[in-house]
Coordinates of C-alpha atoms (C1' of nucleotides) in Angstrom, one line a residue:
Chain A
X1 CA 114.2 167.4 158.5
X2 CA 116.2 166.9 161.6
X3 CA 114.7 164.0 163.4
X4 CA 117.0 161.1 163.9
X5 CA 114.7 159.1 161.6
X6 CA 114.9 161.8 158.9
X7 CA 118.6 161.8 159.0
X8 CA 118.7 158.0 158.7
X9 CA 116.4 158.3 155.6
X10 CA 118.8 160.9 154.2
X11 CA 121.7 158.5 154.8
X12 CA 120.0 155.6 153.0
X13 CA 119.2 157.9 150.0
X14 CA 122.8 159.2 149.8
X15 CA 124.1 155.7 150.1
X16 CA 122.0 154.5 147.2
X17 CA 123.1 157.4 145.1
X18 CA 126.7 157.6 146.0
X19 CA 128.1 154.3 147.3
X20 CA 130.7 153.0 144.9
X21 CA 130.6 156.0 142.5
X22 CA 133.3 158.4 141.6
X23 CA 132.9 162.1 142.1
X24 CA 133.5 164.0 139.0
X25 CA 132.8 167.5 140.4
X26 CA 131.8 169.1 143.7
X27 CA 130.8 172.6 144.4
X28 CA 129.6 174.8 147.2
X29 CA 130.0 178.5 147.3
X30 CA 128.1 179.2 150.5
X31 CA 130.3 180.5 153.3
X32 CA 127.6 179.9 155.9
X33 CA 127.3 176.2 155.0
X34 CA 131.0 175.7 154.7
X35 CA 132.0 176.5 158.3
X36 CA 134.8 176.1 158.7
X37 CA 136.0 175.7 155.1
X38 CA 136.2 177.3 151.7
X39 CA 134.7 176.5 148.3
X40 CA 138.2 175.6 147.0
X41 CA 138.9 173.2 149.8
X42 CA 135.5 171.6 149.4
X43 CA 135.9 170.9 145.7
X44 CA 139.5 169.8 146.1
X45 CA 138.7 167.3 148.8
X46 CA 135.9 165.6 146.9
X47 CA 136.7 165.8 143.2
X48 CA 138.3 162.6 141.8
X49 CA 137.6 160.5 144.9
X50 CA 135.1 157.7 145.1
X51 CA 132.6 157.2 147.9
X52 CA 133.3 154.2 150.1
X53 CA 130.4 154.5 152.6
X54 CA 127.8 156.8 154.0
X55 CA 127.4 156.6 157.8
X56 CA 125.4 158.4 160.4
X57 CA 125.7 159.1 164.1
X58 CA 122.9 161.2 165.6
X59 CA 122.1 164.0 163.2
X60 CA 125.5 163.9 161.5
X61 CA 126.1 162.3 158.2
X62 CA 129.6 161.2 157.0
X63 CA 130.8 160.3 153.6
X64 CA 134.0 158.2 153.7
X65 CA 136.1 158.8 150.6
X66 CA 138.6 156.6 148.9
X67 CA 141.6 158.5 150.2
X68 CA 140.4 158.3 153.8
X69 CA 139.2 161.9 153.9
X70 CA 135.6 162.6 155.0
X71 CA 132.8 164.9 154.2
X72 CA 130.4 165.6 157.1
X73 CA 126.9 166.9 156.6
X74 CA 124.6 168.3 159.3
X75 CA 121.1 169.2 158.1
X76 CA 120.4 171.9 160.6
X77 CA 116.7 172.8 160.6
X78 CA 115.9 172.7 156.9
X79 CA 118.6 170.8 155.2
X80 CA 117.9 167.9 152.7
X81 CA 119.6 166.0 150.0
X82 CA 118.0 165.4 146.6
X83 CA 119.0 163.8 143.4
X84 CA 118.8 165.7 140.1
X85 CA 120.0 165.5 136.6
X86 CA 123.4 167.1 136.1
X87 CA 122.0 169.7 133.7
X88 CA 119.2 170.6 136.1
X89 CA 119.2 174.3 137.0
X90 CA 120.2 175.5 140.5
X91 CA 117.3 176.0 142.8
X92 CA 116.9 178.9 145.2
X93 CA 117.7 176.9 148.3
X94 CA 120.5 174.9 146.7
X95 CA 123.7 175.3 148.7
X96 CA 126.0 172.6 147.2
X97 CA 126.2 169.8 144.7
X98 CA 128.2 166.6 144.3
X99 CA 128.2 165.2 140.7
X100 CA 129.1 161.5 140.3
X101 CA 129.3 159.1 137.4
X102 CA 127.1 156.1 137.9
X103 CA 126.7 153.4 135.2
X104 CA 128.2 155.8 132.7
X105 CA 125.7 158.6 133.5
X106 CA 126.2 161.9 135.3
X107 CA 124.1 162.1 138.4
X108 CA 123.9 165.3 140.5
X109 CA 123.3 165.1 144.2
X110 CA 122.3 168.5 145.6
X111 CA 122.2 169.9 149.1
X112 CA 119.2 172.1 149.7
X113 CA 118.8 174.2 152.9
X114 CA 116.7 177.4 152.9
X115 CA 117.6 178.6 156.4
X116 CA 121.3 177.6 156.1
X117 CA 121.7 176.3 159.6
X118 CA 123.2 173.1 158.1
X119 CA 126.9 172.5 157.5
X120 CA 129.2 170.8 155.1
X121 CA 132.6 170.0 156.5
X122 CA 135.5 168.3 154.8
X123 CA 138.3 166.9 156.9
X124 CA 141.0 164.2 156.8
X125 CA 139.9 163.1 160.3
X126 CA 136.7 162.7 162.2
X127 CA 135.7 166.2 163.5
X128 CA 135.2 167.0 167.2
X129 CA 131.4 167.4 166.7
X130 CA 131.2 163.8 165.5
X131 CA 133.5 162.4 168.2
X132 CA 131.6 164.2 171.0
X133 CA 128.3 162.4 170.2
X134 CA 126.8 160.1 172.8
X135 CA 125.4 156.7 171.8
X136 CA 122.9 156.6 168.9
X137 CA 119.6 155.1 170.0
X138 CA 119.2 153.4 166.6
X139 CA 122.7 152.5 165.6
X140 CA 124.2 151.8 169.0
X141 CA 121.2 150.9 171.1
X142 CA 120.9 152.2 174.6
X143 CA 121.3 150.4 177.9
X144 CA 119.1 151.8 180.6
X145 CA 122.0 151.6 183.1
X146 CA 124.4 153.6 180.9
X147 CA 121.7 156.2 180.2
X148 CA 121.1 156.5 183.9
X149 CA 124.8 157.2 184.3
X150 CA 124.8 159.8 181.5
X151 CA 121.7 161.5 182.9
X152 CA 123.4 162.0 186.2
X153 CA 121.8 163.3 189.3
X154 CA 121.2 166.9 188.4
X155 CA 118.1 169.1 188.2
X156 CA 118.2 169.7 184.5
X157 CA 114.8 168.9 183.0
X158 CA 114.7 165.4 181.5
X159 CA 113.7 166.8 178.1
X160 CA 116.7 169.1 177.9
X161 CA 119.0 166.2 178.9
X162 CA 117.6 163.9 176.2
X163 CA 118.2 166.6 173.6
X164 CA 121.9 166.9 174.7
X165 CA 123.8 165.3 171.9
X166 CA 126.5 164.2 174.3
X167 CA 123.9 162.2 176.3
X168 CA 122.1 160.7 173.3
X169 CA 122.9 161.4 169.7
X170 CA 120.0 162.3 167.4
X171 CA 117.2 163.1 169.8
X172 CA 115.5 166.4 168.8
X173 CA 112.6 168.4 170.0
X174 CA 110.0 166.2 168.3
X175 CA 111.4 162.9 169.4
X176 CA 112.0 164.0 173.0
X177 CA 108.4 165.4 173.2
X178 CA 106.8 162.3 171.7
X179 CA 108.8 159.8 173.7
X180 CA 108.2 161.6 177.0
X181 CA 104.5 161.5 176.3
X182 CA 104.6 157.8 175.5
X183 CA 106.6 157.2 178.7
X184 CA 104.1 159.3 180.7
X185 CA 106.9 161.4 182.2
X186 CA 106.5 165.1 182.7
X187 CA 109.2 166.8 180.6
X188 CA 110.1 169.2 183.4
X189 CA 111.1 166.4 185.8
X190 CA 114.6 166.7 187.0
X191 CA 116.7 164.1 185.2
X192 CA 118.1 163.0 188.5
X193 CA 114.6 162.2 189.8
X194 CA 113.9 159.5 187.3
X195 CA 113.8 155.9 188.7
X196 CA 115.5 153.1 187.0
X197 CA 112.0 151.9 185.9
X198 CA 111.3 155.4 184.4
X199 CA 114.5 155.2 182.4
X200 CA 113.7 151.8 181.1
X201 CA 110.3 153.0 180.0
X202 CA 111.9 156.0 178.4
X203 CA 114.3 154.0 176.4
X204 CA 111.5 151.8 175.1
X205 CA 109.5 154.8 174.2
X206 CA 112.3 156.4 172.3
X207 CA 112.9 153.2 170.4
X208 CA 109.2 152.8 169.6
X209 CA 109.0 156.4 168.4
X210 CA 112.1 156.1 166.2
X211 CA 111.0 152.8 164.7
X212 CA 107.5 154.2 163.9
X213 CA 109.0 157.3 162.3
X214 CA 111.3 155.3 160.2
X215 CA 108.7 152.9 159.0
X216 CA 106.4 155.8 158.1
X217 CA 109.0 157.8 156.3
X218 CA 110.4 154.9 154.3
X219 CA 107.1 153.4 153.2
X220 CA 105.4 156.7 152.4
X221 CA 106.2 157.6 148.8
X222 CA 109.5 158.8 147.4
X223 CA 110.2 161.8 149.6
X224 CA 111.9 163.3 146.6
X225 CA 110.3 166.6 147.0
X226 CA 112.4 169.5 148.0
X227 CA 112.3 169.9 151.8
X228 CA 108.8 168.7 152.5
X229 CA 107.8 165.1 153.2
X230 CA 104.1 164.3 153.6
X231 CA 104.9 161.7 156.3
X232 CA 105.5 164.6 158.6
X233 CA 102.8 166.0 160.7
X234 CA 100.9 163.3 162.5
X235 CA 102.2 163.5 166.0
X236 CA 100.7 162.4 169.3
X237 CA 101.3 165.7 171.1
X238 CA 104.1 167.7 169.4
X239 CA 102.7 171.1 168.3
X240 CA 99.2 170.2 169.4
X241 CA 98.8 172.4 172.5
X242 CA 95.2 173.0 173.3
X243 CA 94.1 169.9 171.4
X244 CA 92.7 167.0 173.4
X245 CA 95.2 164.6 174.9
X246 CA 95.0 161.3 172.8
X247 CA 95.0 159.4 176.1
X248 CA 92.7 161.3 178.5
X249 CA 91.1 164.0 176.3
X250 CA 92.1 166.9 178.5
X251 CA 93.7 169.8 176.5
X252 CA 97.4 169.5 176.0
X253 CA 99.7 172.0 177.8
X254 CA 102.7 173.9 176.5
X255 CA 105.8 175.2 178.3
X256 CA 109.2 176.4 177.2
X257 CA 112.2 174.3 178.2
X258 CA 115.7 175.2 177.2
X259 CA 114.3 177.7 174.8
X260 CA 112.2 175.0 173.0
X261 CA 108.5 174.7 172.8
X262 CA 107.3 171.7 174.7
X263 CA 103.9 170.1 174.5
X264 CA 102.7 167.6 177.1
X265 CA 99.7 166.4 179.0
X266 CA 99.7 167.8 182.5
X267 CA 97.4 165.0 183.6
X268 CA 98.9 161.9 182.0
X269 CA 102.6 162.8 182.3
X270 CA 103.6 162.7 185.9
X271 CA 106.2 165.0 187.4
X272 CA 109.0 163.1 189.1
X273 CA 110.5 164.6 192.2
X274 CA 113.2 163.4 194.5
X275 CA 115.3 164.2 197.5
X276 CA 116.8 167.6 198.2
X277 CA 120.5 167.5 198.1
X278 CA 121.9 168.3 201.5
X279 CA 125.1 170.2 202.0
X280 CA 126.5 167.4 204.1
X281 CA 125.6 164.7 201.6
X282 CA 128.7 162.8 200.4
X283 CA 129.0 159.5 198.7
X284 CA 126.6 156.9 199.9
X285 CA 123.1 157.6 201.1
X286 CA 120.6 155.2 202.5
X287 CA 120.1 158.2 204.7
X288 CA 119.5 160.7 202.0
X289 CA 116.0 159.7 201.3
X290 CA 114.1 162.7 202.3
X291 CA 110.8 162.6 200.5
X292 CA 110.1 165.9 198.9
X293 CA 106.6 167.3 199.0
X294 CA 105.6 170.3 197.0
Chain B
dC1 C1' 103.4 193.4 161.5
dT2 C1' 103.8 189.2 165.0
dC3 C1' 104.8 184.7 166.2
dT4 C1' 106.6 180.1 165.5
dA5 C1' 109.8 176.6 163.6
dT6 C1' 112.6 169.7 163.3
dG7 C1' 119.3 172.9 165.6
dT8 C1' 123.5 174.5 167.5
dT9 C1' 126.7 178.0 169.3
dT10 C1' 127.8 182.0 171.9
dA11 C1' 126.9 185.8 174.9
dA12 C1' 124.7 187.3 179.0
dT13 C1' 122.8 186.6 183.5
dT14 C1' 122.0 184.3 187.8
Chain C
dG1 C1' 133.1 178.7 188.4
dA2 C1' 128.9 176.1 187.2
dA3 C1' 124.4 176.4 185.6
dT4 C1' 120.6 178.3 183.4
dT5 C1' 118.7 181.7 179.8
dA6 C1' 118.5 184.6 176.1
dA7 C1' 120.1 185.9 171.8
dA8 C1' 121.8 185.0 167.4
dC9 C1' 121.9 182.8 162.9
dA10 C1' 118.4 183.1 158.0
dT11 C1' 114.2 182.0 155.9
dA12 C1' 109.4 180.6 155.3
dG13 C1' 104.8 180.1 156.6
dA14 C1' 100.6 180.9 159.5

DNA sequence: CTCTATGTTTAATT
DNA sequence: GAATTAAACATAGA
């Protein structure tokens, strides 16, 4: 469930279940999920504390505890939080649980993650992974100028740059694919080749995609089921290679960028190209505009 | 059996 | 050294 919108939904659920409650018991025995960390340290850090707030940056979730310590949660590919009764039996994919007392009742919040790419980390301070995140397109907003700066002038494909969590926090394969389609930009375009107008369009496309995801996922039923939510699946182009482009009807293409499958329309999404960097280039450059043909 | 998968880290190669 | 690529992780589903 690792789209930015999914993680935001998870945050809201956790907040409604945990904010203001006191943790009576916390358990996780999975060494893969607790990395770094140990079952004993996990229980010790959480038990007896109350939950002050649940925040999110990019794909990371953070519980702020009454003693100032934190618990971080990354959902990886298949992680999800659910609410169960305290006596409810452990499920196959259950990797941890946090039991709290709410209005005199015992409520059990469980972490499910079949593939175990997710993580649970307890720490007294914010962890490096959290601090290294770039601006969150939903929480922080993104200025086209600042994004242009972060993208730099390199030849890295724009899609790979968007998915770099230090550039923008929370953009994954689906979001990057969908936003680039909306912005009509070929995902293989070198990030340095995008114009200021391109970047403005891209920022709007990202925002539109996130808002729509969020609206869909929050309105559509209680996504209380294990790891699946029905609101998933209806994408413009993601995973639809060979199907007709929703804009021009030509079959959608697929390439691999940065090891990730990338669907796009080779007709609607234009490849941006720019000047070739010259060995003598330095600093300024009204002179460095050598149009590049291919 | 083969291929793919919403993510990230690390090793290998250029 | 920087930059790009492949592999690895663990599991499920088509």
